[in-house]
Amino acid sequence: MADRKNFTDVARDRAPAWCRVSFLMCGDWALAEDIVQVTLLRLYKRWHRLDPDGIEAYARKVMARLAIDASRQPHRRSELLTAPPEHPQRDSAPEDGADVRAALGTLGPRQRAVVALRFYCDLSVAETAATLRISEGTVKSQSARALATLRTLLSLDSTTLNPTERLLP
């Protein structure tokens, strides 16, 4: 059982990374920050019951469910912001990341969550299935369809698409 003093450290250390994961799931930076805030609130409420080794998994599960739920709200569908937050650039060109984020925006909410968890968070099929409460077969089919869509939209062949390379700026 973790004590509440550690909560501040975990929140400070992990919130930026969780915002990036949440952004990949929902495509809207403001909504991603809201999702992380709700996630932190739920973590704080259950902090005394959580296993310290399960905090990251619990946070990913909450973020994925909140992102999928948010996509079902009609007022959110009309105004998606695609401008990413300001972060240091990586080795790839900035327009590459914008292309990938735009392509991710065409995916459905579940496919986005599967892609973000599988390839950005580097979860296994079983861990992704448990996080999203879907079967392993659904994870496999959703990720295969999502990657096929991304390959088509990005005009890449299957050997050059590595989903973890260019997701964030």
mmCIF file of C-alpha atoms in Angstrom:
data_model
loop_
_atom_site.group_PDB
_atom_site.id
_atom_site.type_symbol
_atom_site.label_atom_id
_atom_site.label_comp_id
_atom_site.label_asym_id
_atom_site.label_seq_id
_atom_site.Cartn_x
_atom_site.Cartn_y
_atom_site.Cartn_z
ATOM 1 C CA MET A 1 0.000 0.000 0.000
ATOM 2 C CA ALA A 2 1.420 3.369 -1.018
ATOM 3 C CA ASP A 3 1.265 6.369 1.288
ATOM 4 C CA ARG A 4 -0.245 9.655 0.151
ATOM 5 C CA LYS A 5 3.053 11.565 0.411
ATOM 6 C CA ASN A 6 4.291 9.626 -2.598
ATOM 7 C CA PHE A 7 1.246 10.679 -4.616
ATOM 8 C CA THR A 8 2.679 14.159 -5.218
ATOM 9 C CA ASP A 9 5.928 12.702 -6.515
ATOM 10 C CA VAL A 10 4.148 10.265 -8.820
ATOM 11 C CA ALA A 11 1.789 12.964 -10.113
ATOM 12 C CA ARG A 12 4.631 15.403 -10.765
ATOM 13 C CA ASP A 13 6.833 12.796 -12.451
ATOM 14 C CA ARG A 14 4.254 10.916 -14.515
ATOM 15 C CA ALA A 15 1.667 13.571 -15.482
ATOM 16 C CA PRO A 16 3.604 14.924 -18.502
ATOM 17 C CA ALA A 17 4.043 11.436 -19.961
ATOM 18 C CA TRP A 18 0.416 10.609 -19.237
ATOM 19 C CA CYS A 19 -0.641 13.795 -21.049
ATOM 20 C CA ARG A 20 1.264 12.664 -24.143
ATOM 21 C CA VAL A 21 -0.345 9.210 -24.034
ATOM 22 C CA SER A 22 -3.758 10.744 -23.486
ATOM 23 C CA PHE A 23 -3.171 13.148 -26.407
ATOM 24 C CA LEU A 24 -2.462 10.166 -28.653
ATOM 25 C CA MET A 25 -5.723 8.586 -27.545
ATOM 26 C CA CYS A 26 -7.976 11.616 -27.985
ATOM 27 C CA GLY A 27 -6.173 14.007 -30.356
ATOM 28 C CA ASP A 28 -6.994 17.127 -28.356
ATOM 29 C CA TRP A 29 -4.415 18.586 -25.997
ATOM 30 C CA ALA A 30 -6.949 20.326 -23.728
ATOM 31 C CA LEU A 31 -9.027 17.166 -23.453
ATOM 32 C CA ALA A 32 -5.858 15.145 -22.796
ATOM 33 C CA GLU A 33 -5.003 17.414 -19.867
ATOM 34 C CA ASP A 34 -8.574 17.059 -18.554
ATOM 35 C CA ILE A 35 -8.324 13.286 -18.821
ATOM 36 C CA VAL A 36 -5.068 13.298 -16.873
ATOM 37 C CA GLN A 37 -6.598 15.527 -14.195
ATOM 38 C CA VAL A 38 -9.525 13.126 -13.752
ATOM 39 C CA THR A 39 -7.062 10.236 -13.732
ATOM 40 C CA LEU A 40 -5.030 11.911 -10.991
ATOM 41 C CA LEU A 41 -8.191 12.532 -8.986
ATOM 42 C CA ARG A 42 -9.192 8.873 -9.246
ATOM 43 C CA LEU A 43 -5.664 7.809 -8.338
ATOM 44 C CA TYR A 44 -5.719 10.036 -5.274
ATOM 45 C CA LYS A 45 -9.074 8.665 -4.109
ATOM 46 C CA ARG A 46 -7.845 5.074 -4.378
ATOM 47 C CA TRP A 47 -4.207 5.707 -3.464
ATOM 48 C CA HIS A 48 -4.334 3.818 -0.168
ATOM 49 C CA ARG A 49 -5.685 0.704 -1.914
ATOM 50 C CA LEU A 50 -3.394 0.675 -4.934
ATOM 51 C CA ASP A 51 -0.371 -1.547 -5.263
ATOM 52 C CA PRO A 52 2.652 0.684 -6.027
ATOM 53 C CA ASP A 53 3.573 -1.585 -8.939
ATOM 54 C CA GLY A 54 0.082 -1.228 -10.433
ATOM 55 C CA ILE A 55 -0.187 2.568 -10.462
ATOM 56 C CA GLU A 56 0.959 2.950 -14.067
ATOM 57 C CA ALA A 57 -1.405 0.248 -15.311
ATOM 58 C CA TYR A 58 -4.317 1.729 -13.366
ATOM 59 C CA ALA A 59 -3.622 5.197 -14.793
ATOM 60 C CA ARG A 60 -3.472 3.877 -18.379
ATOM 61 C CA LYS A 61 -6.724 2.008 -17.876
ATOM 62 C CA VAL A 62 -8.504 5.109 -16.560
ATOM 63 C CA MET A 63 -7.099 7.314 -19.352
ATOM 64 C CA ALA A 64 -8.137 4.884 -22.083
ATOM 65 C CA ARG A 65 -11.663 4.592 -20.754
ATOM 66 C CA LEU A 66 -12.022 8.344 -20.324
ATOM 67 C CA ALA A 67 -10.737 8.981 -23.859
ATOM 68 C CA ILE A 68 -13.218 6.514 -25.336
ATOM 69 C CA ASP A 69 -16.048 7.966 -23.243
ATOM 70 C CA ALA A 70 -15.132 11.512 -24.295
ATOM 71 C CA SER A 71 -15.282 10.544 -27.960
ATOM 72 C CA ARG A 72 -18.901 9.577 -27.485
ATOM 73 C CA GLN A 73 -19.895 13.054 -26.357
ATOM 74 C CA PRO A 74 -21.292 14.950 -29.351
ATOM 75 C CA HIS A 75 -20.012 18.379 -28.275
ATOM 76 C CA ARG A 76 -16.417 17.104 -28.408
ATOM 77 C CA ARG A 77 -16.653 15.767 -31.945
ATOM 78 C CA SER A 78 -17.146 19.140 -33.579
ATOM 79 C CA GLU A 79 -14.019 20.865 -32.299
ATOM 80 C CA LEU A 80 -10.903 18.722 -32.257
ATOM 81 C CA LEU A 81 -7.660 20.618 -31.896
ATOM 82 C CA THR A 82 -4.823 19.101 -33.844
ATOM 83 C CA ALA A 83 -2.077 21.497 -32.822
ATOM 84 C CA PRO A 84 0.316 19.597 -30.575
ATOM 85 C CA PRO A 85 1.766 21.082 -27.420
ATOM 86 C CA GLU A 86 5.173 22.662 -27.515
ATOM 87 C CA HIS A 87 7.806 20.005 -26.821
ATOM 88 C CA PRO A 88 11.422 19.634 -27.860
ATOM 89 C CA GLN A 89 11.714 18.148 -31.323
ATOM 90 C CA ARG A 90 13.088 14.689 -31.845
ATOM 91 C CA ASP A 91 15.292 13.494 -34.698
ATOM 92 C CA SER A 92 12.414 13.234 -37.182
ATOM 93 C CA ALA A 93 11.122 16.205 -39.111
ATOM 94 C CA PRO A 94 8.239 18.100 -37.458
ATOM 95 C CA GLU A 95 5.933 17.559 -40.420
ATOM 96 C CA ASP A 96 6.316 13.778 -40.048
ATOM 97 C CA GLY A 97 4.766 13.883 -36.589
ATOM 98 C CA ALA A 98 1.974 16.127 -37.819
ATOM 99 C CA ASP A 99 1.186 13.630 -40.578
ATOM 100 C CA VAL A 100 1.046 10.767 -38.098
ATOM 101 C CA ARG A 101 -1.133 12.743 -35.669
ATOM 102 C CA ALA A 102 -3.486 13.687 -38.504
ATOM 103 C CA ALA A 103 -3.667 10.035 -39.569
ATOM 104 C CA LEU A 104 -4.317 8.995 -35.957
ATOM 105 C CA GLY A 105 -7.192 11.476 -35.917
ATOM 106 C CA THR A 106 -8.972 9.488 -38.606
ATOM 107 C CA LEU A 107 -9.017 6.344 -36.467
ATOM 108 C CA GLY A 108 -11.906 5.489 -34.222
ATOM 109 C CA PRO A 109 -11.499 5.991 -30.466
ATOM 110 C CA ARG A 110 -10.899 2.328 -29.689
ATOM 111 C CA GLN A 111 -8.346 1.947 -32.475
ATOM 112 C CA ARG A 112 -6.533 5.078 -31.278
ATOM 113 C CA ALA A 113 -6.459 3.714 -27.732
ATOM 114 C CA VAL A 114 -5.167 0.343 -28.936
ATOM 115 C CA VAL A 115 -2.436 1.961 -31.048
ATOM 116 C CA ALA A 116 -1.380 4.299 -28.237
ATOM 117 C CA LEU A 117 -1.255 1.529 -25.629
ATOM 118 C CA ARG A 118 0.351 -1.102 -27.859
ATOM 119 C CA PHE A 119 2.942 0.961 -29.667
ATOM 120 C CA TYR A 120 3.554 4.080 -27.610
ATOM 121 C CA CYS A 121 3.195 2.580 -24.113
ATOM 122 C CA ASP A 122 4.686 -0.694 -25.378
ATOM 123 C CA LEU A 123 2.040 -2.890 -23.736
ATOM 124 C CA SER A 124 1.556 -6.486 -24.778
ATOM 125 C CA VAL A 125 -1.639 -7.676 -26.425
ATOM 126 C CA ALA A 126 -2.792 -9.186 -23.124
ATOM 127 C CA GLU A 127 -2.039 -6.008 -21.153
ATOM 128 C CA THR A 128 -3.846 -3.858 -23.716
ATOM 129 C CA ALA A 129 -6.843 -6.191 -23.664
ATOM 130 C CA ALA A 130 -7.002 -6.062 -19.877
ATOM 131 C CA THR A 131 -6.637 -2.282 -19.847
ATOM 132 C CA LEU A 132 -9.463 -1.742 -22.343
ATOM 133 C CA ARG A 133 -11.556 -4.698 -21.138
ATOM 134 C CA ILE A 134 -11.697 -6.270 -24.563
ATOM 135 C CA SER A 135 -10.528 -9.629 -25.851
ATOM 136 C CA GLU A 136 -7.012 -10.219 -27.113
ATOM 137 C CA GLY A 137 -8.435 -10.999 -30.542
ATOM 138 C CA THR A 138 -10.116 -7.615 -30.610
ATOM 139 C CA VAL A 139 -6.814 -5.938 -29.731
ATOM 140 C CA LYS A 140 -5.092 -7.788 -32.567
ATOM 141 C CA SER A 141 -7.790 -7.008 -35.125
ATOM 142 C CA GLN A 142 -8.115 -3.348 -34.057
ATOM 143 C CA SER A 143 -4.362 -2.804 -34.194
ATOM 144 C CA ALA A 144 -4.101 -4.560 -37.579
ATOM 145 C CA ARG A 145 -6.908 -2.437 -39.016
ATOM 146 C CA ALA A 146 -5.503 0.732 -37.486
ATOM 147 C CA LEU A 147 -2.018 0.059 -38.852
ATOM 148 C CA ALA A 148 -3.452 -0.746 -42.284
ATOM 149 C CA THR A 149 -5.333 2.558 -42.229
ATOM 150 C CA LEU A 150 -2.221 4.423 -41.111
ATOM 151 C CA ARG A 151 -0.137 2.774 -43.827
ATOM 152 C CA THR A 152 -2.696 3.783 -46.439
ATOM 153 C CA LEU A 153 -2.984 7.341 -45.193
ATOM 154 C CA LEU A 154 0.747 7.803 -44.836
ATOM 155 C CA SER A 155 1.526 5.983 -48.114
ATOM 156 C CA LEU A 156 4.061 3.735 -46.454
ATOM 157 C CA ASP A 157 4.762 0.101 -47.070
ATOM 158 C CA SER A 158 4.485 -2.329 -44.166
ATOM 159 C CA THR A 159 8.229 -2.554 -43.626
ATOM 160 C CA THR A 160 8.789 1.148 -42.966
ATOM 161 C CA LEU A 161 5.963 1.909 -40.550
ATOM 162 C CA ASN A 162 7.142 1.772 -36.980
ATOM 163 C CA PRO A 163 4.300 3.324 -34.971
ATOM 164 C CA THR A 164 6.513 4.262 -32.044
ATOM 165 C CA GLU A 165 8.910 6.423 -34.038
ATOM 166 C CA ARG A 166 6.908 9.469 -35.034
ATOM 167 C CA LEU A 167 3.866 9.728 -32.773
ATOM 168 C CA LEU A 168 4.819 12.800 -30.796
ATOM 169 C CA PRO A 169 6.751 15.924 -31.650
#
